Amino acid sequence: AAKQIPKDFLHINDFDKDTIMKILNRAIEVKAIIKSGDRSFQPLKGKSMAMIFAKPSMRTRVSFETGFFLLGGHAIYLGPDDIQMGKREETRDVARVLSGYNDIIMARVFTHQDILDLAKYASIPVINGLTDYNHPCQIMADALTMLEHIGRIENTKVVYVGDGNNIVHSWLLLAAVLPLHFVCACPKGFEPDAKTVEIARSAGISKIEITNDLKEAVKGADVVYTDVWASMGQKEEAEYRKKVFQGFTVDEALMEMAGPNAFLMHCLPAERGIEVTDGAIEAPNSIVFPQAENRMHAQNAIMLHVFGA
Ligand code: CP
Ligand code: NVA
């Protein structure tokens, strides 16, 4: 049977390569319209979006809210204290109530099951704005940034240095859809989820390496990527992790080892002096700010895709 087209955007590998590339190319088109100052393109006019945040955010909140507004719609921010999903009210009830008022839901939650439940019970599309498991909108923005700066995504070498977290899982799921050389260099015990590594490997199109040797790993990278060592929800482990992750800081010397073609990427927020040095972030080959801006453009195209607009 043909794979059913999902109403939601929850994991990159729910889509095939053609669809992912179609969304990214649409992002480039719509970005050009928005950057030109033209505000006549209002495909989401009259639509409303509920944005559920169980965790803090700058990029995700502002890029979704602004992007949805620029396309003609209205977005409602619901912070951790507003809904208290799963505590004040069950997730399946939240999903059905919001479906009555809104055209789309964007949610940032802790446990991945919450986004799956929202999607299951909502009659409207649900977009994953980060869970403990993955962060697909981020990796779509990263892929867009690579298209712009490297000219391609396929067959690039992306070396992620640090914690095998939600960002790594989304990279692995992208590697299941299009060919990449993806390396995760992390301390022992902080590897990404084994099942997700298996999904990426068994797709059979990408080269996937999980290693503890970051210096060897970064050689010849097109992208060196890092993220915080203690994610949201793990902040009480921050001091312990600082000890275990000794030596995994992305600094200018590591970027030098990566070679002249390597761009530095970071999903932000960054803790300078911890997982990345100030010098590495401020260097000319750092593309972290264009990357952050692309959150909005990638997500605009994702929203247009789920609306079929
Ligand atoms: N990169 C990212 O998702 O940033 P926020 O946590 O600020 O949304
Ligand atoms: N891994 C980080 C990503 C933040 C955008 C976290 O989950 O906190």
mmCIF file of C-alpha atoms and ligand atoms in Angstrom:
data_model
loop_
_atom_site.group_PDB
_atom_site.id
_atom_site.type_symbol
_atom_site.label_atom_id
_atom_site.label_comp_id
_atom_site.label_asym_id
_atom_site.label_seq_id
_atom_site.Cartn_x
_atom_site.Cartn_y
_atom_site.Cartn_z
ATOM 1 C CA ALA A 1 0.000 0.000 0.000
ATOM 2 C CA ALA A 2 1.153 3.541 -0.681
ATOM 3 C CA LYS A 3 2.573 5.388 2.317
ATOM 4 C CA GLN A 4 -0.113 7.630 3.711
ATOM 5 C CA ILE A 5 0.668 11.336 3.457
ATOM 6 C CA PRO A 6 0.892 12.588 7.051
ATOM 7 C CA LYS A 7 -1.173 15.601 8.107
ATOM 8 C CA ASP A 8 1.540 16.510 10.630
ATOM 9 C CA PHE A 9 5.232 17.419 10.632
ATOM 10 C CA LEU A 10 6.704 15.321 13.423
ATOM 11 C CA HIS A 11 9.783 13.518 12.069
ATOM 12 C CA ILE A 12 11.826 14.195 8.948
ATOM 13 C CA ASN A 13 11.659 10.573 7.836
ATOM 14 C CA ASP A 14 7.851 10.671 7.685
ATOM 15 C CA PHE A 15 8.549 12.256 4.271
ATOM 16 C CA ASP A 16 10.457 11.109 1.232
ATOM 17 C CA LYS A 17 13.415 12.874 -0.301
ATOM 18 C CA ASP A 18 11.365 14.571 -3.015
ATOM 19 C CA THR A 19 9.029 16.087 -0.443
ATOM 20 C CA ILE A 20 11.865 17.278 1.786
ATOM 21 C CA MET A 21 13.595 18.889 -1.195
ATOM 22 C CA LYS A 22 10.315 20.385 -2.399
ATOM 23 C CA ILE A 23 9.800 22.014 1.015
ATOM 24 C CA LEU A 24 13.382 23.353 1.034
ATOM 25 C CA ASN A 25 13.061 24.787 -2.461
ATOM 26 C CA ARG A 26 9.772 26.386 -1.480
ATOM 27 C CA ALA A 27 11.550 27.900 1.521
ATOM 28 C CA ILE A 28 14.070 29.538 -0.816
ATOM 29 C CA GLU A 29 11.245 30.971 -2.960
ATOM 30 C CA VAL A 30 9.185 32.299 -0.052
ATOM 31 C CA LYS A 31 12.301 33.645 1.669
ATOM 32 C CA ALA A 32 13.052 35.714 -1.446
ATOM 33 C CA ILE A 33 9.531 37.163 -1.422
ATOM 34 C CA ILE A 34 9.712 38.052 2.277
ATOM 35 C CA LYS A 35 13.235 39.498 2.014
ATOM 36 C CA SER A 36 12.175 41.651 -0.946
ATOM 37 C CA GLY A 37 9.757 43.457 1.358
ATOM 38 C CA ASP A 38 6.753 42.290 -0.658
ATOM 39 C CA ARG A 39 3.901 41.703 1.790
ATOM 40 C CA SER A 40 1.249 40.828 -0.768
ATOM 41 C CA PHE A 41 1.893 37.073 -0.460
ATOM 42 C CA GLN A 42 -0.644 36.117 2.227
ATOM 43 C CA PRO A 43 -1.457 32.442 1.648
ATOM 44 C CA LEU A 44 -2.396 31.881 5.312
ATOM 45 C CA LYS A 45 -4.780 34.832 5.530
ATOM 46 C CA GLY A 46 -7.546 34.152 8.044
ATOM 47 C CA LYS A 47 -5.778 31.171 9.580
ATOM 48 C CA SER A 48 -4.851 30.838 13.232
ATOM 49 C CA MET A 49 -2.161 28.805 14.946
ATOM 50 C CA ALA A 50 -1.948 27.664 18.571
ATOM 51 C CA MET A 51 1.636 27.446 19.796
ATOM 52 C CA ILE A 52 2.113 25.275 22.878
ATOM 53 C CA PHE A 53 5.368 25.721 24.778
ATOM 54 C CA ALA A 54 6.138 23.438 27.711
ATOM 55 C CA LYS A 55 9.767 24.659 27.559
ATOM 56 C CA PRO A 56 11.450 28.035 27.009
ATOM 57 C CA SER A 57 12.240 29.335 23.528
ATOM 58 C CA MET A 58 13.444 32.336 21.605
ATOM 59 C CA ARG A 59 13.967 31.123 18.018
ATOM 60 C CA THR A 60 11.064 28.706 17.795
ATOM 61 C CA ARG A 61 8.558 31.081 19.305
ATOM 62 C CA VAL A 62 9.581 34.204 17.420
ATOM 63 C CA SER A 63 10.213 32.489 14.080
ATOM 64 C CA PHE A 64 6.866 30.673 14.078
ATOM 65 C CA GLU A 65 4.902 33.656 15.314
ATOM 66 C CA THR A 66 6.540 36.100 12.912
ATOM 67 C CA GLY A 67 6.527 33.690 9.985
ATOM 68 C CA PHE A 68 2.855 32.865 10.409
ATOM 69 C CA PHE A 69 2.024 36.579 10.650
ATOM 70 C CA LEU A 70 4.072 37.399 7.525
ATOM 71 C CA LEU A 71 2.077 34.786 5.588
ATOM 72 C CA GLY A 72 -1.170 36.415 6.693
ATOM 73 C CA GLY A 73 -2.124 34.357 9.742
ATOM 74 C CA HIS A 74 -2.418 34.908 13.481
ATOM 75 C CA ALA A 75 -0.442 32.919 16.074
ATOM 76 C CA ILE A 76 -1.281 32.489 19.760
ATOM 77 C CA TYR A 77 1.488 31.848 22.284
ATOM 78 C CA LEU A 78 0.620 29.451 25.084
ATOM 79 C CA GLY A 79 3.428 29.235 27.645
ATOM 80 C CA PRO A 80 4.234 26.539 30.183
ATOM 81 C CA ASP A 81 1.819 27.976 32.766
ATOM 82 C CA ASP A 82 -1.101 28.473 30.388
ATOM 83 C CA ILE A 83 -2.009 24.962 29.329
ATOM 84 C CA GLN A 84 0.044 22.760 31.678
ATOM 85 C CA MET A 85 -0.559 19.945 29.250
ATOM 86 C CA GLY A 86 -0.881 16.599 30.991
ATOM 87 C CA LYS A 87 -1.267 18.288 34.356
ATOM 88 C CA ARG A 88 -4.152 20.766 34.259
ATOM 89 C CA GLU A 89 -5.661 18.936 31.328
ATOM 90 C CA GLU A 90 -5.034 15.758 29.371
ATOM 91 C CA THR A 91 -3.150 16.040 26.109
ATOM 92 C CA ARG A 92 -5.957 14.423 24.127
ATOM 93 C CA ASP A 93 -8.391 17.036 25.471
ATOM 94 C CA VAL A 94 -6.037 19.896 24.606
ATOM 95 C CA ALA A 95 -5.730 18.483 21.078
ATOM 96 C CA ARG A 96 -9.477 18.374 20.479
ATOM 97 C CA VAL A 97 -10.282 21.739 22.055
ATOM 98 C CA LEU A 98 -7.590 23.588 20.083
ATOM 99 C CA SER A 99 -8.729 21.838 16.899
ATOM 100 C CA GLY A 100 -12.055 23.621 17.352
ATOM 101 C CA TYR A 101 -10.516 27.102 17.357
ATOM 102 C CA ASN A 102 -7.408 26.837 15.222
ATOM 103 C CA ASP A 103 -6.140 25.637 11.853
ATOM 104 C CA ILE A 104 -2.772 24.319 13.035
ATOM 105 C CA ILE A 105 -0.902 23.518 16.258
ATOM 106 C CA MET A 106 2.813 23.950 16.867
ATOM 107 C CA ALA A 107 4.093 22.377 20.074
ATOM 108 C CA ARG A 108 7.320 22.157 22.060
ATOM 109 C CA VAL A 109 7.086 19.470 24.724
ATOM 110 C CA PHE A 110 9.155 17.235 26.963
ATOM 111 C CA THR A 111 8.220 13.635 26.276
ATOM 112 C CA HIS A 112 7.898 12.683 22.616
ATOM 113 C CA GLN A 113 4.698 10.781 23.351
ATOM 114 C CA ASP A 114 3.002 14.140 24.011
ATOM 115 C CA ILE A 115 3.515 15.306 20.427
ATOM 116 C CA LEU A 116 2.353 11.919 19.113
ATOM 117 C CA ASP A 117 -0.785 12.168 21.261
ATOM 118 C CA LEU A 118 -1.455 15.740 20.161
ATOM 119 C CA ALA A 119 -1.172 14.685 16.520
ATOM 120 C CA LYS A 120 -3.351 11.640 17.065
ATOM 121 C CA TYR A 121 -6.219 13.514 18.723
ATOM 122 C CA ALA A 122 -6.029 16.804 16.821
ATOM 123 C CA SER A 123 -8.022 17.033 13.608
ATOM 124 C CA ILE A 124 -5.655 19.762 12.393
ATOM 125 C CA PRO A 125 -1.940 19.524 11.479
ATOM 126 C CA VAL A 126 0.558 19.402 14.356
ATOM 127 C CA ILE A 127 4.119 20.637 13.928
ATOM 128 C CA ASN A 128 6.894 19.437 16.210
ATOM 129 C CA GLY A 129 8.756 22.425 17.665
ATOM 130 C CA LEU A 130 11.149 20.152 19.648
ATOM 131 C CA THR A 131 10.703 17.241 21.989
ATOM 132 C CA ASP A 132 13.181 15.415 24.202
ATOM 133 C CA TYR A 133 13.577 13.049 21.230
ATOM 134 C CA ASN A 134 13.915 15.256 18.139
ATOM 135 C CA HIS A 135 13.807 18.727 16.558
ATOM 136 C CA PRO A 136 12.830 18.373 12.890
ATOM 137 C CA CYS A 137 12.198 22.074 12.148
ATOM 138 C CA GLN A 138 15.741 22.851 13.278
ATOM 139 C CA ILE A 139 17.296 20.314 10.926
ATOM 140 C CA MET A 140 15.136 21.581 8.035
ATOM 141 C CA ALA A 141 16.535 25.069 8.700
ATOM 142 C CA ASP A 142 20.040 23.599 8.887
ATOM 143 C CA ALA A 143 19.577 21.821 5.572
ATOM 144 C CA LEU A 144 18.328 25.069 4.013
ATOM 145 C CA THR A 145 21.406 26.859 5.339
ATOM 146 C CA MET A 146 23.660 24.193 3.837
ATOM 147 C CA LEU A 147 21.921 24.526 0.475
ATOM 148 C CA GLU A 148 22.654 28.248 0.569
ATOM 149 C CA HIS A 149 26.240 28.074 1.826
ATOM 150 C CA ILE A 150 27.535 24.791 0.388
ATOM 151 C CA GLY A 151 25.187 24.454 -2.569
ATOM 152 C CA ARG A 152 24.009 20.981 -1.628
ATOM 153 C CA ILE A 153 23.039 18.719 1.255
ATOM 154 C CA GLU A 154 23.539 15.339 -0.374
ATOM 155 C CA ASN A 155 26.907 13.708 0.188
ATOM 156 C CA THR A 156 28.142 16.396 2.547
ATOM 157 C CA LYS A 157 30.076 15.418 5.656
ATOM 158 C CA VAL A 158 28.344 16.677 8.788
ATOM 159 C CA VAL A 159 30.207 16.120 12.035
ATOM 160 C CA TYR A 160 28.217 16.694 15.179
ATOM 161 C CA VAL A 161 30.319 17.120 18.329
ATOM 162 C CA GLY A 162 28.789 16.803 21.795
ATOM 163 C CA ASP A 163 25.723 15.201 23.341
ATOM 164 C CA GLY A 164 23.850 12.549 21.324
ATOM 165 C CA ASN A 165 20.577 14.421 21.813
ATOM 166 C CA ASN A 166 17.383 15.467 19.995
ATOM 167 C CA ILE A 167 19.376 17.390 17.374
ATOM 168 C CA VAL A 168 21.399 14.271 16.555
ATOM 169 C CA HIS A 169 18.230 12.194 16.243
ATOM 170 C CA SER A 170 16.842 14.587 13.654
ATOM 171 C CA TRP A 171 20.138 14.481 11.731
ATOM 172 C CA LEU A 172 19.959 10.690 11.746
ATOM 173 C CA LEU A 173 16.375 10.791 10.483
ATOM 174 C CA LEU A 174 17.425 13.160 7.674
ATOM 175 C CA ALA A 175 20.217 10.702 6.835
ATOM 176 C CA ALA A 176 17.532 8.044 6.412
ATOM 177 C CA VAL A 177 15.945 10.174 3.687
ATOM 178 C CA LEU A 178 18.903 11.547 1.744
ATOM 179 C CA PRO A 179 22.557 10.513 1.443
ATOM 180 C CA LEU A 180 24.874 12.074 4.012
ATOM 181 C CA HIS A 181 28.108 11.268 5.720
ATOM 182 C CA PHE A 182 26.982 11.906 9.268
ATOM 183 C CA VAL A 183 29.326 11.511 12.216
ATOM 184 C CA CYS A 184 28.388 11.947 15.865
ATOM 185 C CA ALA A 185 31.437 12.418 18.093
ATOM 186 C CA CYS A 186 30.314 12.175 21.699
ATOM 187 C CA PRO A 187 31.639 11.050 25.070
ATOM 188 C CA LYS A 188 31.021 7.412 26.055
ATOM 189 C CA GLY A 189 27.540 6.998 27.455
ATOM 190 C CA PHE A 190 26.132 9.986 25.547
ATOM 191 C CA GLU A 191 25.524 8.267 22.224
ATOM 192 C CA PRO A 192 22.270 8.878 20.343
ATOM 193 C CA ASP A 193 19.367 6.442 20.649
ATOM 194 C CA ALA A 194 20.418 3.063 19.208
ATOM 195 C CA LYS A 195 17.093 2.473 17.419
ATOM 196 C CA THR A 196 17.408 5.798 15.642
ATOM 197 C CA VAL A 197 20.981 5.023 14.586
ATOM 198 C CA GLU A 198 19.601 1.757 13.190
ATOM 199 C CA ILE A 199 16.877 3.595 11.231
ATOM 200 C CA ALA A 200 19.553 5.768 9.630
ATOM 201 C CA ARG A 201 21.866 2.841 8.883
ATOM 202 C CA SER A 202 19.216 0.479 7.574
ATOM 203 C CA ALA A 203 17.930 3.041 5.071
ATOM 204 C CA GLY A 204 21.208 2.177 3.375
ATOM 205 C CA ILE A 205 21.902 5.532 1.718
ATOM 206 C CA SER A 206 24.099 7.338 4.252
ATOM 207 C CA LYS A 207 27.381 6.673 5.963
ATOM 208 C CA ILE A 208 26.768 6.880 9.731
ATOM 209 C CA GLU A 209 29.544 6.879 12.295
ATOM 210 C CA ILE A 210 29.319 7.153 16.065
ATOM 211 C CA THR A 211 32.700 7.771 17.660
ATOM 212 C CA ASN A 212 34.462 9.183 20.722
ATOM 213 C CA ASP A 213 37.389 10.518 18.677
ATOM 214 C CA LEU A 214 36.373 14.046 17.715
ATOM 215 C CA LYS A 215 39.754 15.058 16.277
ATOM 216 C CA GLU A 216 39.730 12.219 13.770
ATOM 217 C CA ALA A 217 36.007 12.732 13.120
ATOM 218 C CA VAL A 218 36.144 16.377 12.052
ATOM 219 C CA LYS A 219 38.733 15.913 9.265
ATOM 220 C CA GLY A 220 37.324 17.004 5.931
ATOM 221 C CA ALA A 221 33.978 18.072 7.388
ATOM 222 C CA ASP A 222 31.697 20.383 5.431
ATOM 223 C CA VAL A 223 29.924 21.198 8.683
ATOM 224 C CA VAL A 224 31.017 20.938 12.301
ATOM 225 C CA TYR A 225 27.872 21.156 14.397
ATOM 226 C CA THR A 226 27.411 21.414 18.119
ATOM 227 C CA ASP A 227 24.709 22.001 20.719
ATOM 228 C CA VAL A 228 24.492 22.471 24.482
ATOM 229 C CA TRP A 229 25.749 19.640 26.673
ATOM 230 C CA ALA A 230 22.724 19.851 28.981
ATOM 231 C CA SER A 231 19.425 20.181 27.120
ATOM 232 C CA MET A 232 16.228 21.661 28.494
ATOM 233 C CA GLY A 233 15.042 19.303 31.201
ATOM 234 C CA GLN A 234 18.635 18.229 32.020
ATOM 235 C CA LYS A 235 19.891 21.463 33.522
ATOM 236 C CA GLU A 236 20.431 19.832 36.927
ATOM 237 C CA GLU A 237 23.027 17.598 35.204
ATOM 238 C CA ALA A 238 24.920 20.593 33.793
ATOM 239 C CA GLU A 239 27.806 20.527 36.284
ATOM 240 C CA TYR A 240 28.306 16.765 35.992
ATOM 241 C CA ARG A 241 28.171 16.964 32.190
ATOM 242 C CA LYS A 242 30.799 19.722 32.118
ATOM 243 C CA LYS A 243 33.215 17.204 33.647
ATOM 244 C CA VAL A 244 32.291 14.243 31.445
ATOM 245 C CA PHE A 245 32.354 16.349 28.250
ATOM 246 C CA GLN A 246 35.878 17.729 28.903
ATOM 247 C CA GLY A 247 37.700 17.903 25.581
ATOM 248 C CA PHE A 248 34.514 18.093 23.476
ATOM 249 C CA THR A 249 34.484 21.885 23.181
ATOM 250 C CA VAL A 250 34.401 23.093 19.578
ATOM 251 C CA ASP A 251 37.195 25.669 19.447
ATOM 252 C CA GLU A 252 39.308 27.322 16.754
ATOM 253 C CA ALA A 253 41.899 24.517 16.918
ATOM 254 C CA LEU A 254 39.251 21.880 16.213
ATOM 255 C CA MET A 255 37.862 23.947 13.336
ATOM 256 C CA GLU A 256 41.428 24.173 11.986
ATOM 257 C CA MET A 257 41.643 20.358 12.098
ATOM 258 C CA ALA A 258 38.355 20.130 10.227
ATOM 259 C CA GLY A 259 39.945 21.978 7.337
ATOM 260 C CA PRO A 260 39.324 25.027 5.176
ATOM 261 C CA ASN A 261 35.860 24.012 3.924
ATOM 262 C CA ALA A 262 34.271 23.495 7.312
ATOM 263 C CA PHE A 263 31.415 25.719 8.411
ATOM 264 C CA LEU A 264 30.468 25.919 12.072
ATOM 265 C CA MET A 265 26.800 25.423 12.885
ATOM 266 C CA HIS A 266 24.984 25.511 16.234
ATOM 267 C CA CYS A 267 21.226 25.433 16.731
ATOM 268 C CA LEU A 268 21.559 27.989 19.580
ATOM 269 C CA PRO A 269 21.230 28.980 22.364
ATOM 270 C CA ALA A 270 24.997 28.553 22.820
ATOM 271 C CA GLU A 271 26.971 28.491 26.035
ATOM 272 C CA ARG A 272 30.176 30.157 24.965
ATOM 273 C CA GLY A 273 33.216 28.676 26.676
ATOM 274 C CA ILE A 274 31.391 25.391 27.306
ATOM 275 C CA GLU A 275 30.449 23.439 24.144
ATOM 276 C CA VAL A 276 31.803 26.136 21.803
ATOM 277 C CA THR A 277 34.294 28.953 22.182
ATOM 278 C CA ASP A 278 33.491 32.595 21.574
ATOM 279 C CA GLY A 279 36.239 32.646 18.943
ATOM 280 C CA ALA A 280 34.744 29.739 16.995
ATOM 281 C CA ILE A 281 31.258 31.288 16.987
ATOM 282 C CA GLU A 282 32.564 34.696 15.910
ATOM 283 C CA ALA A 283 34.866 33.303 13.175
ATOM 284 C CA PRO A 284 34.116 34.032 9.485
ATOM 285 C CA ASN A 285 33.211 30.396 8.771
ATOM 286 C CA SER A 286 30.517 30.393 11.469
ATOM 287 C CA ILE A 287 27.032 30.461 9.930
ATOM 288 C CA VAL A 288 25.029 30.257 13.152
ATOM 289 C CA PHE A 289 23.076 33.476 12.563
ATOM 290 C CA PRO A 290 21.968 32.786 8.981
ATOM 291 C CA GLN A 291 21.104 29.335 10.344
ATOM 292 C CA ALA A 292 18.928 30.870 13.079
ATOM 293 C CA GLU A 293 17.199 33.154 10.573
ATOM 294 C CA ASN A 294 16.428 30.160 8.390
ATOM 295 C CA ARG A 295 14.265 28.679 11.118
ATOM 296 C CA MET A 296 11.554 31.062 9.980
ATOM 297 C CA HIS A 297 11.965 30.405 6.268
ATOM 298 C CA ALA A 298 12.126 26.621 6.606
ATOM 299 C CA GLN A 299 9.074 26.597 8.881
ATOM 300 C CA ASN A 300 7.078 28.856 6.581
ATOM 301 C CA ALA A 301 7.573 26.280 3.835
ATOM 302 C CA ILE A 302 6.704 23.428 6.224
ATOM 303 C CA MET A 303 3.448 25.189 7.139
ATOM 304 C CA LEU A 304 2.601 25.831 3.490
ATOM 305 C CA HIS A 305 3.262 22.155 2.833
ATOM 306 C CA VAL A 306 0.963 20.856 5.577
ATOM 307 C CA PHE A 307 -1.768 23.262 4.430
ATOM 308 C CA GLY A 308 -1.252 22.170 0.842
ATOM 309 C CA ALA A 309 -0.963 25.885 0.089
HETATM 310 N N1 CP B 1 17.204 26.440 18.310
HETATM 311 C C1 CP B 1 16.061 26.595 19.014
HETATM 312 O O1 CP B 1 15.122 25.813 18.910
HETATM 313 O O2 CP B 1 16.053 27.698 19.819
HETATM 314 P P1 CP B 1 14.940 28.074 20.920
HETATM 315 O O3 CP B 1 15.077 27.063 22.008
HETATM 316 O O4 CP B 1 15.284 29.463 21.359
HETATM 317 O O5 CP B 1 13.599 27.995 20.266
HETATM 318 N N1 NVA B 2 19.281 20.090 22.634
HETATM 319 C C1 NVA B 2 18.746 21.390 22.966
HETATM 320 C C2 NVA B 2 18.267 22.101 21.744
HETATM 321 C C3 NVA B 2 17.791 23.503 21.978
HETATM 322 C C4 NVA B 2 17.267 24.152 20.742
HETATM 323 C C5 NVA B 2 17.633 21.228 23.978
HETATM 324 O O1 NVA B 2 16.793 20.324 23.805
HETATM 325 O O2 NVA B 2 17.588 21.987 24.938
#
